[in-house]
Coordinates of C-alpha atoms in Angstrom, one line a residue:
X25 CA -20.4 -93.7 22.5
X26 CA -17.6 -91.8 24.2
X27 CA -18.6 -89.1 26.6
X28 CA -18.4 -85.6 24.6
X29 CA -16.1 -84.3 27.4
X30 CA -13.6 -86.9 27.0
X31 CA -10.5 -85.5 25.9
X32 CA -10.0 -86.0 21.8
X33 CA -6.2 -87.3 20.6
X34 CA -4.3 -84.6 19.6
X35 CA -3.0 -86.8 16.0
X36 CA -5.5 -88.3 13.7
X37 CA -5.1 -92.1 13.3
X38 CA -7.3 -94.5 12.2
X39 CA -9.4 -96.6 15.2
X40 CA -11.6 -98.6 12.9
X41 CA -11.4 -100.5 9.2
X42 CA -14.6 -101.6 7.8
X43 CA -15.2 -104.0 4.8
X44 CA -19.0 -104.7 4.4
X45 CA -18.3 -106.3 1.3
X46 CA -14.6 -106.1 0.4
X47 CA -13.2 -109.5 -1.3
X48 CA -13.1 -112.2 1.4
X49 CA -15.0 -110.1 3.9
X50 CA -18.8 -109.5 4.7
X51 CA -19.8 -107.3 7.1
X52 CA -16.3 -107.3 9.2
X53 CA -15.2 -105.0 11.4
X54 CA -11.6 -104.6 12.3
X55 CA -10.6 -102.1 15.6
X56 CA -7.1 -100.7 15.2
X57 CA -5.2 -99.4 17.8
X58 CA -1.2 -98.4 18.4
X59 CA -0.7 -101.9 17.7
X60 CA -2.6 -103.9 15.1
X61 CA -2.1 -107.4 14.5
X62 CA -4.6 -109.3 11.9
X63 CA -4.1 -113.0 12.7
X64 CA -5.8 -116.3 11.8
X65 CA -5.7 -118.8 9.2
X66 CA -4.7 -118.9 5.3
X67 CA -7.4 -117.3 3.8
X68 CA -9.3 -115.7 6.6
X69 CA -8.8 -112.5 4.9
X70 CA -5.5 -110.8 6.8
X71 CA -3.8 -109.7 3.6
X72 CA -6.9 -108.2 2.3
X73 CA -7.5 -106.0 5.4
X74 CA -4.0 -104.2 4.8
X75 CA -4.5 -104.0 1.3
X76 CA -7.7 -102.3 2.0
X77 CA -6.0 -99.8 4.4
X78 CA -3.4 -99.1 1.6
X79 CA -6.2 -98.3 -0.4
X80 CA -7.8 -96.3 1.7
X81 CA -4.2 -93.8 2.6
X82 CA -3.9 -94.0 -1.6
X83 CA -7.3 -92.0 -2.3
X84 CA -6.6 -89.8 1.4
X85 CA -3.6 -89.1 -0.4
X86 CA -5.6 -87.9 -4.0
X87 CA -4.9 -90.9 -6.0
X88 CA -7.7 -92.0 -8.1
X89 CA -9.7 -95.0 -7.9
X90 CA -7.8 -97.3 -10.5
X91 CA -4.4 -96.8 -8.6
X92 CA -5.9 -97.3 -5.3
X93 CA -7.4 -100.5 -6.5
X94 CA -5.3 -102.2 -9.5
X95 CA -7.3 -105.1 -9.8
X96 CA -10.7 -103.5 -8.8
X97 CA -12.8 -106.6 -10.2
X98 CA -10.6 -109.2 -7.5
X99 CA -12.0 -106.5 -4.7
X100 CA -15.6 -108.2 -5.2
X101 CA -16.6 -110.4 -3.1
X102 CA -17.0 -114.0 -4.6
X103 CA -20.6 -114.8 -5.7
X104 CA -21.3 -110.8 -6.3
X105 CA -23.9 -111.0 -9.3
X106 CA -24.4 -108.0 -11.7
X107 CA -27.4 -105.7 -12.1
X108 CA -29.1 -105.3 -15.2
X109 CA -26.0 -102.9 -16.4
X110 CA -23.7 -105.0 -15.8
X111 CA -22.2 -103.2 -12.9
X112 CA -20.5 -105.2 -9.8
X113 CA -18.4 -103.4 -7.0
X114 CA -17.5 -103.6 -3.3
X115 CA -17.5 -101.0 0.0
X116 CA -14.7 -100.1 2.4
X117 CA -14.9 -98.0 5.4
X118 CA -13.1 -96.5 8.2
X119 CA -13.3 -94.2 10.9
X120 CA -10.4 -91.5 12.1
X121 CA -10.9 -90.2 15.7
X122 CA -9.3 -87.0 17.0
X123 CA -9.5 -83.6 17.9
X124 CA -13.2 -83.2 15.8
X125 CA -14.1 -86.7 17.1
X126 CA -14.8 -90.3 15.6
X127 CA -15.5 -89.6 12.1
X128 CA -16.8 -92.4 9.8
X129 CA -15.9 -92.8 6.1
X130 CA -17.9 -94.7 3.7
X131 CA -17.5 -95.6 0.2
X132 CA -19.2 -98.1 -2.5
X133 CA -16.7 -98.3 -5.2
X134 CA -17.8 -99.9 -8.7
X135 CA -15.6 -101.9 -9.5
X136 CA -16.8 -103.2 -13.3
X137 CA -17.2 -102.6 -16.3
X138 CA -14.9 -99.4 -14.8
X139 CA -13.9 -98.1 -12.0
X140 CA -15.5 -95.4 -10.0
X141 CA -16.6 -94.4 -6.9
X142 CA -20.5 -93.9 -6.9
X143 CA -21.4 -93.5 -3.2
X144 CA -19.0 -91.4 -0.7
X145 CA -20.2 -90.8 2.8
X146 CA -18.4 -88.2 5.8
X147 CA -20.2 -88.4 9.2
X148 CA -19.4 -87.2 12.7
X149 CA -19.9 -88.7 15.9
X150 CA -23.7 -87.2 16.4
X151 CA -24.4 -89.3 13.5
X152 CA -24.4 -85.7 10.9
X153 CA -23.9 -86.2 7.7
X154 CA -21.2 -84.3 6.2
X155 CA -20.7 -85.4 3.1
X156 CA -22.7 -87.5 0.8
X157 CA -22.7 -88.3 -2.9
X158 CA -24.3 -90.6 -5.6
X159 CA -24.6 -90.7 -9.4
X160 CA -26.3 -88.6 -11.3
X161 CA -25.7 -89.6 -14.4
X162 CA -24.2 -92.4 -15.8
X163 CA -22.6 -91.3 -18.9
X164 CA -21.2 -88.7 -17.3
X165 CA -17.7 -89.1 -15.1
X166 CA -18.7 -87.1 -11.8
X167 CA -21.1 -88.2 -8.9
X168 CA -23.5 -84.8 -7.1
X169 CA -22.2 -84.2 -4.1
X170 CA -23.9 -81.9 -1.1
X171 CA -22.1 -81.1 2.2
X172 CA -23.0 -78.9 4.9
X173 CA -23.2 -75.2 5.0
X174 CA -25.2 -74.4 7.7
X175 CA -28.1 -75.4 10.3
X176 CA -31.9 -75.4 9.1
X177 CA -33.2 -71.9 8.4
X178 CA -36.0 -70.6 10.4
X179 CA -39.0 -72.9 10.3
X180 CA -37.1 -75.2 8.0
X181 CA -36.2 -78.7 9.1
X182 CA -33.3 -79.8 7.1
X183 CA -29.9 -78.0 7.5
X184 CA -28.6 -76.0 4.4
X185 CA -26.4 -78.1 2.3
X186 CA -24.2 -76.9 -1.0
X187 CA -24.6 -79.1 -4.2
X188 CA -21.6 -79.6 -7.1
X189 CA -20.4 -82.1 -8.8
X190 CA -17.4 -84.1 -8.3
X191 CA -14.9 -86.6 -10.2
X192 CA -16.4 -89.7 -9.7
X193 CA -12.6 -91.3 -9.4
X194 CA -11.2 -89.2 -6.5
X195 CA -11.9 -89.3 -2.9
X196 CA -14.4 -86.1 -2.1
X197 CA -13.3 -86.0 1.2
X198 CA -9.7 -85.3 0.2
X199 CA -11.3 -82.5 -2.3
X200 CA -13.0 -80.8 0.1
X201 CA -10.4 -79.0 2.0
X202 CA -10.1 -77.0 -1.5
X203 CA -13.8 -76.2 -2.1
X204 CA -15.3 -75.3 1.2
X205 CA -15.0 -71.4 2.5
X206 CA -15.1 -72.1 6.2
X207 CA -17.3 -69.1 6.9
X208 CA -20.4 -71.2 8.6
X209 CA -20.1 -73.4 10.9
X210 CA -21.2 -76.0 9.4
X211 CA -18.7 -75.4 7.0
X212 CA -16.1 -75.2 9.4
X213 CA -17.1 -78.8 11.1
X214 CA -17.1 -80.3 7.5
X215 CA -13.7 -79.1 7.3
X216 CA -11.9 -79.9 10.1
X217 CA -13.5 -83.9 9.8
X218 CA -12.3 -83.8 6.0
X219 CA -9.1 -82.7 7.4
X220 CA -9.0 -85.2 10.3
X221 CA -9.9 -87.8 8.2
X222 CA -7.1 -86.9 5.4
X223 CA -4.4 -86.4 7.7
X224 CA -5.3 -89.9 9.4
X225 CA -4.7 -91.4 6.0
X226 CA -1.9 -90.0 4.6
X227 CA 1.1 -90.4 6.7
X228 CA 1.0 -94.5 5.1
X229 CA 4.6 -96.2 4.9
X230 CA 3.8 -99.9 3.4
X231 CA 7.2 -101.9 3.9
X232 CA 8.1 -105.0 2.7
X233 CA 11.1 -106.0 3.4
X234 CA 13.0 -107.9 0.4
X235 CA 16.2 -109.7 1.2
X236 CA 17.0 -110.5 -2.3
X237 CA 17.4 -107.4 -3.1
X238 CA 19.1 -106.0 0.3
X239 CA 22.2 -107.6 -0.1
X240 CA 23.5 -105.8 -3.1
X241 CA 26.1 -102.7 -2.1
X242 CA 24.0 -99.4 -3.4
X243 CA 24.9 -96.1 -4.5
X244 CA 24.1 -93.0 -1.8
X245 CA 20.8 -91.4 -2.8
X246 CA 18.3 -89.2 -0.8
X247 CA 18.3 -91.5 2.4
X248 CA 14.6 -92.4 2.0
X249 CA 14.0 -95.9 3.0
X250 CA 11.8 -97.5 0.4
X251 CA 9.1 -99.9 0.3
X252 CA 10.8 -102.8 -0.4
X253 CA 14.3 -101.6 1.6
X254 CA 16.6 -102.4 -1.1
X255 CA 18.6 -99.7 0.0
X256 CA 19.1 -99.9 3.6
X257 CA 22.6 -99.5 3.5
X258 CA 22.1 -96.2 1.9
X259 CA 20.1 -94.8 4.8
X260 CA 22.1 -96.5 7.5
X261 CA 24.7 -94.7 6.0
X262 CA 22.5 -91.4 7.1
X263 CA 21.2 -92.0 10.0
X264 CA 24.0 -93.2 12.0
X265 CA 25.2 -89.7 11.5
X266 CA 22.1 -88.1 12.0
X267 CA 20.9 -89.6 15.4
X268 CA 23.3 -91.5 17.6
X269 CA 20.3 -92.1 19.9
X270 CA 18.6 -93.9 17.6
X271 CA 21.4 -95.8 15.8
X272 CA 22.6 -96.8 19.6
X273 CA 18.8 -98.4 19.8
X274 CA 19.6 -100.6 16.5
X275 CA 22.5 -101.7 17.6
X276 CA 20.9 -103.2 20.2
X277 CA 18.0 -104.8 18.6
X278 CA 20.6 -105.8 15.9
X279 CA 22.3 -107.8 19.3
X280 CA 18.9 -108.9 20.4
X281 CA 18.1 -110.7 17.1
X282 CA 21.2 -111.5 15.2
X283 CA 23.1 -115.0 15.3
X284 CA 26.5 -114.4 17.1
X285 CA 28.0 -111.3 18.5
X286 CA 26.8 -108.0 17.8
X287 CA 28.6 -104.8 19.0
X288 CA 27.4 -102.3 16.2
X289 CA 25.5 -101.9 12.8
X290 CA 28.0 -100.3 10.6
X291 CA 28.2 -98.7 7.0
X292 CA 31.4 -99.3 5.0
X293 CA 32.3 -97.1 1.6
X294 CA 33.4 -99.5 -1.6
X295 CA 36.1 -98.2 -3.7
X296 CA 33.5 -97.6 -6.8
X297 CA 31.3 -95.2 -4.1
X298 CA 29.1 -97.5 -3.1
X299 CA 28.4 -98.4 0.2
X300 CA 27.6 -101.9 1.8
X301 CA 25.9 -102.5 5.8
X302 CA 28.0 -104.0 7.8
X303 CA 27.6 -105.8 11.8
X304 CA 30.3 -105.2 13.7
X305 CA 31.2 -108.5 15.5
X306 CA 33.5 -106.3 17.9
X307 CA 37.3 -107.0 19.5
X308 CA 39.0 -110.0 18.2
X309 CA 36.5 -110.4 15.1
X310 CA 37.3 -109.6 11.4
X311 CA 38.3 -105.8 11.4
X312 CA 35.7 -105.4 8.7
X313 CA 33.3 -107.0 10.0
X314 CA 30.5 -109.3 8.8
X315 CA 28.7 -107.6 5.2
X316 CA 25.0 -107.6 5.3
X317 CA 24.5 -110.3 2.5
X318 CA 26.2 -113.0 4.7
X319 CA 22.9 -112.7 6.7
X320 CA 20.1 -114.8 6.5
X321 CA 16.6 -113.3 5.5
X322 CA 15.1 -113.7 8.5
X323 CA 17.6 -111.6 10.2
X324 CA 17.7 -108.8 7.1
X325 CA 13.8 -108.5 7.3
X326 CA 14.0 -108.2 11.5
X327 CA 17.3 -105.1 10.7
X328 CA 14.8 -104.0 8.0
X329 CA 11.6 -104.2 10.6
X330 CA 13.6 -102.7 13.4
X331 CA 15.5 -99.6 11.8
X332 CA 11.6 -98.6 10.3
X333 CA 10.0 -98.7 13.4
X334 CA 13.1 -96.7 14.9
X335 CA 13.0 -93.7 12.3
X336 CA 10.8 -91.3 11.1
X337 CA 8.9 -90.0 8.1
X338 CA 11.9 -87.7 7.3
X339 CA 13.6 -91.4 6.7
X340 CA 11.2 -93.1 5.3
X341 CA 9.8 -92.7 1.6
X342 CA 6.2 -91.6 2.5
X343 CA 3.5 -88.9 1.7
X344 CA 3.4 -86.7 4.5
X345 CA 1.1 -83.8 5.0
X346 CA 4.0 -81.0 4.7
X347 CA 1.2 -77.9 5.7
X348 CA 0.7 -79.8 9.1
X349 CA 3.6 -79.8 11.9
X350 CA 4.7 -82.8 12.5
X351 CA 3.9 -82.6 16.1
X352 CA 0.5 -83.3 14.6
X353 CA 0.7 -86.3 12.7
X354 CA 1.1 -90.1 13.0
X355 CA 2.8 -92.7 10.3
X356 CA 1.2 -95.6 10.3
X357 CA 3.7 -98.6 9.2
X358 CA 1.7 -101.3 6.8
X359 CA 3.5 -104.7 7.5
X360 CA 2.1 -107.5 5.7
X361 CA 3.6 -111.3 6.8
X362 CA 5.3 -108.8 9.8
X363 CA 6.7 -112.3 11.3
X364 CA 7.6 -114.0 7.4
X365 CA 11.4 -115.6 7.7
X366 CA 11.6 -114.7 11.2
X367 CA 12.1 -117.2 14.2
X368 CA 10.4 -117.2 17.4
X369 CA 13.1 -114.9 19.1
X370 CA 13.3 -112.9 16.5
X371 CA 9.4 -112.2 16.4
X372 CA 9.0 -111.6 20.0
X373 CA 11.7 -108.9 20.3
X374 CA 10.4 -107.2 17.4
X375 CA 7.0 -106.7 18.4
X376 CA 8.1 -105.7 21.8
X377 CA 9.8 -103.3 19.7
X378 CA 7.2 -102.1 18.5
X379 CA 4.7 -101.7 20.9
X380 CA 7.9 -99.6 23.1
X381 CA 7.7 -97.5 20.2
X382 CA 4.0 -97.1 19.3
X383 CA 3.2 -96.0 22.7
X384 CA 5.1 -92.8 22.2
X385 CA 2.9 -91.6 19.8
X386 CA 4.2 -90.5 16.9
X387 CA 3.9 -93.9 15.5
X388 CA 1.1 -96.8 14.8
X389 CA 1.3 -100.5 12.8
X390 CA -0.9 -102.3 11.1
X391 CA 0.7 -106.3 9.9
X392 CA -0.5 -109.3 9.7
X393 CA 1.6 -112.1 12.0
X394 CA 1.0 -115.7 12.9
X395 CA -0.3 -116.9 16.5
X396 CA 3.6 -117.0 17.7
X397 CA 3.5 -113.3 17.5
X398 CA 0.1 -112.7 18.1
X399 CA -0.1 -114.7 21.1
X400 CA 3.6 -113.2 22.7
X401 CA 1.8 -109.3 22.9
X402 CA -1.8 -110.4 23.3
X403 CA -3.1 -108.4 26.7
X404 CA -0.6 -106.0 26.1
X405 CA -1.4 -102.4 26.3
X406 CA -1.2 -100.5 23.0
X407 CA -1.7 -103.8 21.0
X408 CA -5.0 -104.8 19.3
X409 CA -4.6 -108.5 17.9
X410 CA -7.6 -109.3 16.1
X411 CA -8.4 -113.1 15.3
X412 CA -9.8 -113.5 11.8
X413 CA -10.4 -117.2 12.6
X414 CA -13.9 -119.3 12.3

């Protein structure tokens, strides 16, 4: 157990994913740090451990149960029989360290004949419990939940808890934050690991990068980067403008990973208003240079990878905690098949990439990549590589 006088980080983030019983998985435990790379053979369960963390950032976000989990039944674990009601599910976990400590999450989710979740528990790093529920009634859509108000009374030995019910389809944790006063202080430490906890979550930016749909010219819009980064001309467009710094840091990854000579990543304006990316192959090279959907898709999906990891959540389409500076909070970029289309080189410079940028801070990932990647930044600081392997 850490020592209580080590210093807490100052952002929430996520340290630890746990799926007791979560599709493919049984009782694993996944550390996450700056860095997180799931790795190990088809079917090991890789996917399934960023799907769970989406999950996860979807209820920390206030989504129910059924968006979080679209195919809740394909959650439980193969072989899962069901009680006399009919009733099968699964559990997912995760803990959040900073400033109020490790704080563990806990949930058993049913998963059929409907979605719900019927067991929620918040704990702190003494091992309090914070926040529990469990069903009360079946029929009924809400779960009884009791969270700490204060220490035992005098000559009382449990601490003073306050019962209500719940929805039995959102996360309580994320309620809480709206329900409890503050006054006690047991109030107050149930609040700030709700908080914690929340914040860790939220700040989710799942990307998968799709080069079939890249290479089209797109109209300007907000500048948001979207999941799939269809429109990554559009917000090249912005940012160029916005920070040369950062642009300047493209172009050179763009040179570091891109066939043939790169001297800039440009943005040029169609006559119908649209605008197209463009790499600038520099002096003696076609004045307009070389349009994105010449490129292959392992080198749109390293741009893609590369001008994500070097923007922020300003840029990028994602649900950020606006009553919290941003000083305060960490986005956490979901890459599933991180390494998919790219080549060696390609691979190694982006997660070098990423681990540059990850150790500043204000940023974490979480993919899934083969051994090439996995066994370029294993040993390096900042990056966990996990090996979901026999």
């Amino acid at each position: 157990m850490d020592s209580p006088h080590a210093p807490r980080p100052a952002r929430p983030a996520l340290t630890q994913l746990r799926l007791p019983a979560f599709r493919a998985h049984r009782g694993t435990v996944l550390p996450l740090g700056p860095v997180t790379f799931f790795t190990g053979p088809s079917g090991s369960g890789k996917s399934s451990a960023v799907q769970a963390y989406e999950a996860l950032a979807l209820l920390g976000a206030g989504a129910a149960v059924g968006s979080a989990f679209p195919d809740p039944a394909g959650c439980v674990p193969e072989g899962t029989a069901a009680d006399a009601q009919g009733r099968r599910g699964f559990r997912i976990g995760c803990t959040a360290d900073g400033p109020a400590g490790p704080v563990r999450l806990d949930l058993a989710v049913q998963a059929e004949p409907e979605p719900r979740i019927v067991s929620e528990r918040l704990t702190d790093a003494d091992g309090r419990v914070l926040l529990a529920t469990a069903p009360h009634d079946p029929r009924r859509r809400t779960v009884r939940a009791e969270w700490l108000t204060a220490g035992p009374a005098p000559g009382a030995r449990e601490a003073r808890v306050t019962r209500e019910s719940l929805p039995d389809d959102l996360l309580g944790t994320a309620l809480l934050p709206l329900r409890v006063a503050g006054r006690t202080d047991g109030q107050r430490r149930v609040l700030a690991a709700a908080e914690q906890v929340v914040l860790a979550l939220r700040s989710v930016f799942p990307c998968e990068p799709r080069p079939d749909r890249m290479r089209a010219p797109v109209e300007p819009g907000d500048g948001r980067l979207r999941r799939g980064c269809e429109n990554l001309a559009e917000v090249l467009h912005r940012t160029r403008a916005d920070c040369a710094r950062r642009h300047a840091r493209l172009a050179a990854a763009a040179r570091a990973g891109c066939a043939g000579p790169v001297r800039d990543v440009g943005v040029e304006r169609l006559a119908d208003g649209r605008v197209r990316a463009v790499l600038d192959r520099g002096a003696g090279a076609s004045r307009r240079g070389t349009p994105l959907e010449r490129l292959g898709d392992g080198e749109l999906r390293y741009l893609a990878l590369a001008l994500v990891l070097l923007t922020g959540p300003r840029v990028l389409a994602v649900d950020q905690a606006v009553e919290v500076p941003g000083a305060l909070q960490t986005l956490t970029v979901l890459a599933d098949g991180f390494d998919r289309d790219l080549d060696a080189r390609q691979a190694r410079e982006l997660a070098g990439l990423a681990a540059l940028i990850c150790a500043e801070g204000h940023m974490r990932l979480v993919g899934t990549a083969g051994e090439a990647v996995a066994g370029a930044v294993r040993g390096r600081e900042g990056v966990t590589v996990v090996d979901l392997g026999p």
